């Protein structure tokens, strides 16, 4: 073995090739500089690295509490976001006729209106195309349902913002929400069915977003 | 894979606090031990180990129950430490000089050598340090390190070689090893 072979085999020895030790020692016995290398390798392998780590019960308790807190927080965030998404979608569905009404000839009310508001008086006679058609269209939905939706949406937004106030800005969701078919085509029948996949997609997207989040704010910052 | 681990994980997923405590207690020694070795600072190690457990419980639904739980948890621990080391490396001004910290093993030769090695590890790339600590201090095989760092075994061996070289260079500079020695290959 020459010095070059020695250096190569010394690396294998350090990687766990203890069977090479006699051959290395053989060369080291005749070569002072290689003897130094072997001595260093032996010391490295024999160093008392693995000192046991003592664990304090308070630390264990702190970890368990942090895990429980994180799980609670994630459940609440997921719930708030689902609520907000559902409210936004409902608002979008209800706002559609308002947008449609502007500048277009009046059409018959959709089935939802007929089903949900059987006692609501139809505008009689059909109103002429006036600049305030938007308002007229809104009234056909009835002030009660509009008001309830507005309250629902603002409450959901308030909960979502308070729960996620400490969180970093939301990154774009990795999944796009499925496109919603024209709800006015058969609004009454499709409304609940249409909401379900959107809420599910939003929930999935939100779960993915949660995985990217840093630790909850109650924990020490900077990690 | 241990059937016991599978049962425990299922209980954890039902938010059973006792199961969560049991899982933490089962793996805290190894996780905290690894963090202490990799970060060299007990307080930082406790913070990072806590974060490791939070992430473990967040990701439990992704654990493949046909594979053992221990390496999966240790991989998360290695990666959290790696991220932490990379961030810490960018702000070296806040680091205490470990070279001035007294060796834990007292004033003997081993203590001095350990202190010098740890100081040398502070100066190398986090990946080199992780490979060195996992191999020499934790006794993990190259296959485990390669999996934890998502690199081929050959790459890990190269990192390990460079890391040993860096440690050796420092020891030579500090006069702890003779300058006449050959370089490692
Ligand atoms: Zn030689």
PDB file of C-alpha atoms in Angstrom, chain B residues 32-181:
ATOM      1  CA  UNK B  32     -34.689  16.295  20.802  1.00  0.00           C
ATOM      2  CA  UNK B  33     -31.389  14.418  20.820  1.00  0.00           C
ATOM      3  CA  UNK B  34     -31.014  14.912  17.086  1.00  0.00           C
ATOM      4  CA  UNK B  35     -31.932  18.608  17.330  1.00  0.00           C
ATOM      5  CA  UNK B  36     -29.442  19.170  20.150  1.00  0.00           C
ATOM      6  CA  UNK B  37     -26.680  17.468  18.143  1.00  0.00           C
ATOM      7  CA  UNK B  38     -27.488  19.309  14.941  1.00  0.00           C
ATOM      8  CA  UNK B  39     -28.080  22.771  16.387  1.00  0.00           C
ATOM      9  CA  UNK B  40     -25.627  22.674  19.265  1.00  0.00           C
ATOM     10  CA  UNK B  41     -27.874  24.837  21.434  1.00  0.00           C
ATOM     11  CA  UNK B  42     -30.347  23.340  23.899  1.00  0.00           C
ATOM     12  CA  UNK B  43     -32.892  26.186  23.770  1.00  0.00           C
ATOM     13  CA  UNK B  44     -32.937  26.333  19.996  1.00  0.00           C
ATOM     14  CA  UNK B  45     -33.141  22.545  19.892  1.00  0.00           C
ATOM     15  CA  UNK B  46     -36.200  22.523  22.199  1.00  0.00           C
ATOM     16  CA  UNK B  47     -37.960  25.122  20.044  1.00  0.00           C
ATOM     17  CA  UNK B  48     -37.223  23.268  16.823  1.00  0.00           C
ATOM     18  CA  UNK B  49     -38.145  19.875  18.329  1.00  0.00           C
ATOM     19  CA  UNK B  50     -41.504  21.308  19.400  1.00  0.00           C
ATOM     20  CA  UNK B  51     -42.043  22.554  15.869  1.00  0.00           C
ATOM     21  CA  UNK B  52     -41.126  19.096  14.571  1.00  0.00           C
ATOM     22  CA  UNK B  53     -43.901  17.510  16.637  1.00  0.00           C
ATOM     23  CA  UNK B  54     -46.470  20.110  15.542  1.00  0.00           C
ATOM     24  CA  UNK B  55     -45.582  19.311  11.925  1.00  0.00           C
ATOM     25  CA  UNK B  56     -45.616  15.571  12.548  1.00  0.00           C
ATOM     26  CA  UNK B  57     -49.205  15.797  13.815  1.00  0.00           C
ATOM     27  CA  UNK B  58     -50.199  18.097  10.950  1.00  0.00           C
ATOM     28  CA  UNK B  59     -48.909  15.550   8.442  1.00  0.00           C
ATOM     29  CA  UNK B  60     -49.995  12.303  10.115  1.00  0.00           C
ATOM     30  CA  UNK B  61     -52.633  11.780   7.401  1.00  0.00           C
ATOM     31  CA  UNK B  62     -49.790  11.602   4.845  1.00  0.00           C
ATOM     32  CA  UNK B  63     -47.817   8.940   6.688  1.00  0.00           C
ATOM     33  CA  UNK B  64     -47.787   5.637   4.753  1.00  0.00           C
ATOM     34  CA  UNK B  65     -48.779   3.142   7.444  1.00  0.00           C
ATOM     35  CA  UNK B  66     -47.029   0.312   5.601  1.00  0.00           C
ATOM     36  CA  UNK B  67     -43.707   1.983   6.409  1.00  0.00           C
ATOM     37  CA  UNK B  68     -42.086   2.473   9.810  1.00  0.00           C
ATOM     38  CA  UNK B  69     -42.991   5.625  11.700  1.00  0.00           C
ATOM     39  CA  UNK B  70     -39.609   6.311  13.324  1.00  0.00           C
ATOM     40  CA  UNK B  71     -37.603   7.171  10.148  1.00  0.00           C
ATOM     41  CA  UNK B  72     -40.539   9.232   8.875  1.00  0.00           C
ATOM     42  CA  UNK B  73     -40.519  11.355  12.036  1.00  0.00           C
ATOM     43  CA  UNK B  74     -36.732  11.610  12.008  1.00  0.00           C
ATOM     44  CA  UNK B  75     -36.829  12.789   8.388  1.00  0.00           C
ATOM     45  CA  UNK B  76     -39.158  15.623   9.402  1.00  0.00           C
ATOM     46  CA  UNK B  77     -36.769  16.434  12.267  1.00  0.00           C
ATOM     47  CA  UNK B  78     -33.743  16.466   9.949  1.00  0.00           C
ATOM     48  CA  UNK B  79     -35.527  18.787   7.539  1.00  0.00           C
ATOM     49  CA  UNK B  80     -36.641  21.234  10.228  1.00  0.00           C
ATOM     50  CA  UNK B  81     -33.068  21.371  11.548  1.00  0.00           C
ATOM     51  CA  UNK B  82     -31.768  21.873   8.024  1.00  0.00           C
ATOM     52  CA  UNK B  83     -34.108  24.818   7.463  1.00  0.00           C
ATOM     53  CA  UNK B  84     -33.169  26.264  10.840  1.00  0.00           C
ATOM     54  CA  UNK B  85     -29.436  25.882  10.196  1.00  0.00           C
ATOM     55  CA  UNK B  86     -29.744  27.511   6.786  1.00  0.00           C
ATOM     56  CA  UNK B  87     -31.551  30.512   8.326  1.00  0.00           C
ATOM     57  CA  UNK B  88     -29.090  30.722  11.186  1.00  0.00           C
ATOM     58  CA  UNK B  89     -26.199  30.684   8.760  1.00  0.00           C
ATOM     59  CA  UNK B  90     -27.586  33.820   7.127  1.00  0.00           C
ATOM     60  CA  UNK B  91     -27.406  35.690  10.443  1.00  0.00           C
ATOM     61  CA  UNK B  92     -24.106  34.525  11.919  1.00  0.00           C
ATOM     62  CA  UNK B  93     -23.762  37.720  13.948  1.00  0.00           C
ATOM     63  CA  UNK B  94     -26.286  36.461  16.507  1.00  0.00           C
ATOM     64  CA  UNK B  95     -24.404  33.188  16.987  1.00  0.00           C
ATOM     65  CA  UNK B  96     -22.405  32.669  20.101  1.00  0.00           C
ATOM     66  CA  UNK B  97     -18.894  31.522  19.282  1.00  0.00           C
ATOM     67  CA  UNK B  98     -19.012  27.843  20.179  1.00  0.00           C
ATOM     68  CA  UNK B  99     -15.219  27.826  20.216  1.00  0.00           C
ATOM     69  CA  UNK B 100     -15.420  29.808  23.462  1.00  0.00           C
ATOM     70  CA  UNK B 101     -17.905  27.441  25.085  1.00  0.00           C
ATOM     71  CA  UNK B 102     -16.191  25.095  27.539  1.00  0.00           C
ATOM     72  CA  UNK B 103     -16.183  21.475  26.421  1.00  0.00           C
ATOM     73  CA  UNK B 104     -18.812  19.395  28.223  1.00  0.00           C
ATOM     74  CA  UNK B 105     -16.349  16.599  28.803  1.00  0.00           C
ATOM     75  CA  UNK B 106     -14.034  18.828  30.820  1.00  0.00           C
ATOM     76  CA  UNK B 107     -10.502  19.786  29.950  1.00  0.00           C
ATOM     77  CA  UNK B 108      -9.374  16.422  28.571  1.00  0.00           C
ATOM     78  CA  UNK B 109      -8.216  15.928  24.979  1.00  0.00           C
ATOM     79  CA  UNK B 110     -11.552  14.552  23.826  1.00  0.00           C
ATOM     80  CA  UNK B 111     -13.392  17.593  25.129  1.00  0.00           C
ATOM     81  CA  UNK B 112     -11.057  19.935  23.315  1.00  0.00           C
ATOM     82  CA  UNK B 113     -11.295  17.933  20.107  1.00  0.00           C
ATOM     83  CA  UNK B 114     -15.097  17.799  20.318  1.00  0.00           C
ATOM     84  CA  UNK B 115     -15.249  21.557  20.800  1.00  0.00           C
ATOM     85  CA  UNK B 116     -13.014  22.129  17.788  1.00  0.00           C
ATOM     86  CA  UNK B 117     -15.041  19.751  15.650  1.00  0.00           C
ATOM     87  CA  UNK B 118     -18.303  21.450  16.627  1.00  0.00           C
ATOM     88  CA  UNK B 119     -16.832  24.835  15.811  1.00  0.00           C
ATOM     89  CA  UNK B 120     -15.655  23.518  12.442  1.00  0.00           C
ATOM     90  CA  UNK B 121     -19.174  22.189  11.782  1.00  0.00           C
ATOM     91  CA  UNK B 122     -20.588  25.663  12.424  1.00  0.00           C
ATOM     92  CA  UNK B 123     -18.614  26.913   9.459  1.00  0.00           C
ATOM     93  CA  UNK B 124     -19.572  24.336   6.832  1.00  0.00           C
ATOM     94  CA  UNK B 125     -22.743  24.083   4.751  1.00  0.00           C
ATOM     95  CA  UNK B 126     -25.755  22.874   6.789  1.00  0.00           C
ATOM     96  CA  UNK B 127     -26.017  19.760   4.586  1.00  0.00           C
ATOM     97  CA  UNK B 128     -22.418  18.791   5.371  1.00  0.00           C
ATOM     98  CA  UNK B 129     -23.004  19.319   9.049  1.00  0.00           C
ATOM     99  CA  UNK B 130     -26.191  17.253   9.030  1.00  0.00           C
ATOM    100  CA  UNK B 131     -24.494  14.413   7.163  1.00  0.00           C
ATOM    101  CA  UNK B 132     -21.555  14.456   9.588  1.00  0.00           C
ATOM    102  CA  UNK B 133     -23.703  14.557  12.730  1.00  0.00           C
ATOM    103  CA  UNK B 134     -26.110  11.885  11.516  1.00  0.00           C
ATOM    104  CA  UNK B 135     -23.276   9.583  10.544  1.00  0.00           C
ATOM    105  CA  UNK B 136     -20.629  10.106  13.225  1.00  0.00           C
ATOM    106  CA  UNK B 137     -22.709  11.260  16.168  1.00  0.00           C
ATOM    107  CA  UNK B 138     -26.005   9.451  15.607  1.00  0.00           C
ATOM    108  CA  UNK B 139     -24.646   6.363  13.908  1.00  0.00           C
ATOM    109  CA  UNK B 140     -27.206   6.551  11.073  1.00  0.00           C
ATOM    110  CA  UNK B 141     -26.400   4.638   7.864  1.00  0.00           C
ATOM    111  CA  UNK B 142     -25.788   6.497   4.613  1.00  0.00           C
ATOM    112  CA  UNK B 143     -29.089   5.192   3.228  1.00  0.00           C
ATOM    113  CA  UNK B 144     -31.018   6.896   6.023  1.00  0.00           C
ATOM    114  CA  UNK B 145     -29.138  10.189   5.523  1.00  0.00           C
ATOM    115  CA  UNK B 146     -29.703  10.033   1.777  1.00  0.00           C
ATOM    116  CA  UNK B 147     -33.434   9.519   2.279  1.00  0.00           C
ATOM    117  CA  UNK B 148     -33.708  12.257   4.896  1.00  0.00           C
ATOM    118  CA  UNK B 149     -31.887  14.782   2.710  1.00  0.00           C
ATOM    119  CA  UNK B 150     -33.444  13.564  -0.574  1.00  0.00           C
ATOM    120  CA  UNK B 151     -30.073  13.007  -2.216  1.00  0.00           C
ATOM    121  CA  UNK B 152     -28.312   9.922  -3.622  1.00  0.00           C
ATOM    122  CA  UNK B 153     -25.936   8.048  -1.341  1.00  0.00           C
ATOM    123  CA  UNK B 154     -23.024   9.100  -3.562  1.00  0.00           C
ATOM    124  CA  UNK B 155     -23.774  12.765  -2.941  1.00  0.00           C
ATOM    125  CA  UNK B 156     -23.922  12.192   0.809  1.00  0.00           C
ATOM    126  CA  UNK B 157     -20.521  10.484   0.690  1.00  0.00           C
ATOM    127  CA  UNK B 158     -19.085  13.442  -1.195  1.00  0.00           C
ATOM    128  CA  UNK B 159     -20.523  15.868   1.363  1.00  0.00           C
ATOM    129  CA  UNK B 160     -19.135  13.745   4.169  1.00  0.00           C
ATOM    130  CA  UNK B 161     -15.690  13.737   2.590  1.00  0.00           C
ATOM    131  CA  UNK B 162     -15.728  17.529   2.198  1.00  0.00           C
ATOM    132  CA  UNK B 163     -16.962  17.962   5.737  1.00  0.00           C
ATOM    133  CA  UNK B 164     -14.190  15.793   7.174  1.00  0.00           C
ATOM    134  CA  UNK B 165     -11.699  17.780   5.107  1.00  0.00           C
ATOM    135  CA  UNK B 166     -13.033  21.034   6.549  1.00  0.00           C
ATOM    136  CA  UNK B 167     -12.840  19.655  10.082  1.00  0.00           C
ATOM    137  CA  UNK B 168      -9.316  18.387   9.470  1.00  0.00           C
ATOM    138  CA  UNK B 169      -8.240  21.768   8.072  1.00  0.00           C
ATOM    139  CA  UNK B 170      -9.473  23.515  11.173  1.00  0.00           C
ATOM    140  CA  UNK B 171      -7.745  21.030  13.459  1.00  0.00           C
ATOM    141  CA  UNK B 172      -4.503  21.604  11.546  1.00  0.00           C
ATOM    142  CA  UNK B 173      -4.864  25.378  11.790  1.00  0.00           C
ATOM    143  CA  UNK B 174      -5.435  25.032  15.516  1.00  0.00           C
ATOM    144  CA  UNK B 175      -2.334  22.876  15.831  1.00  0.00           C
ATOM    145  CA  UNK B 176      -4.263  19.809  16.966  1.00  0.00           C
ATOM    146  CA  UNK B 177      -3.060  17.699  14.052  1.00  0.00           C
ATOM    147  CA  UNK B 178       0.358  17.747  12.458  1.00  0.00           C
ATOM    148  CA  UNK B 179       0.638  19.789   9.245  1.00  0.00           C
ATOM    149  CA  UNK B 180       2.808  17.140   7.587  1.00  0.00           C
ATOM    150  CA  UNK B 181      -0.055  14.686   7.213  1.00  0.00           C
TER     151      UNK B 181
END
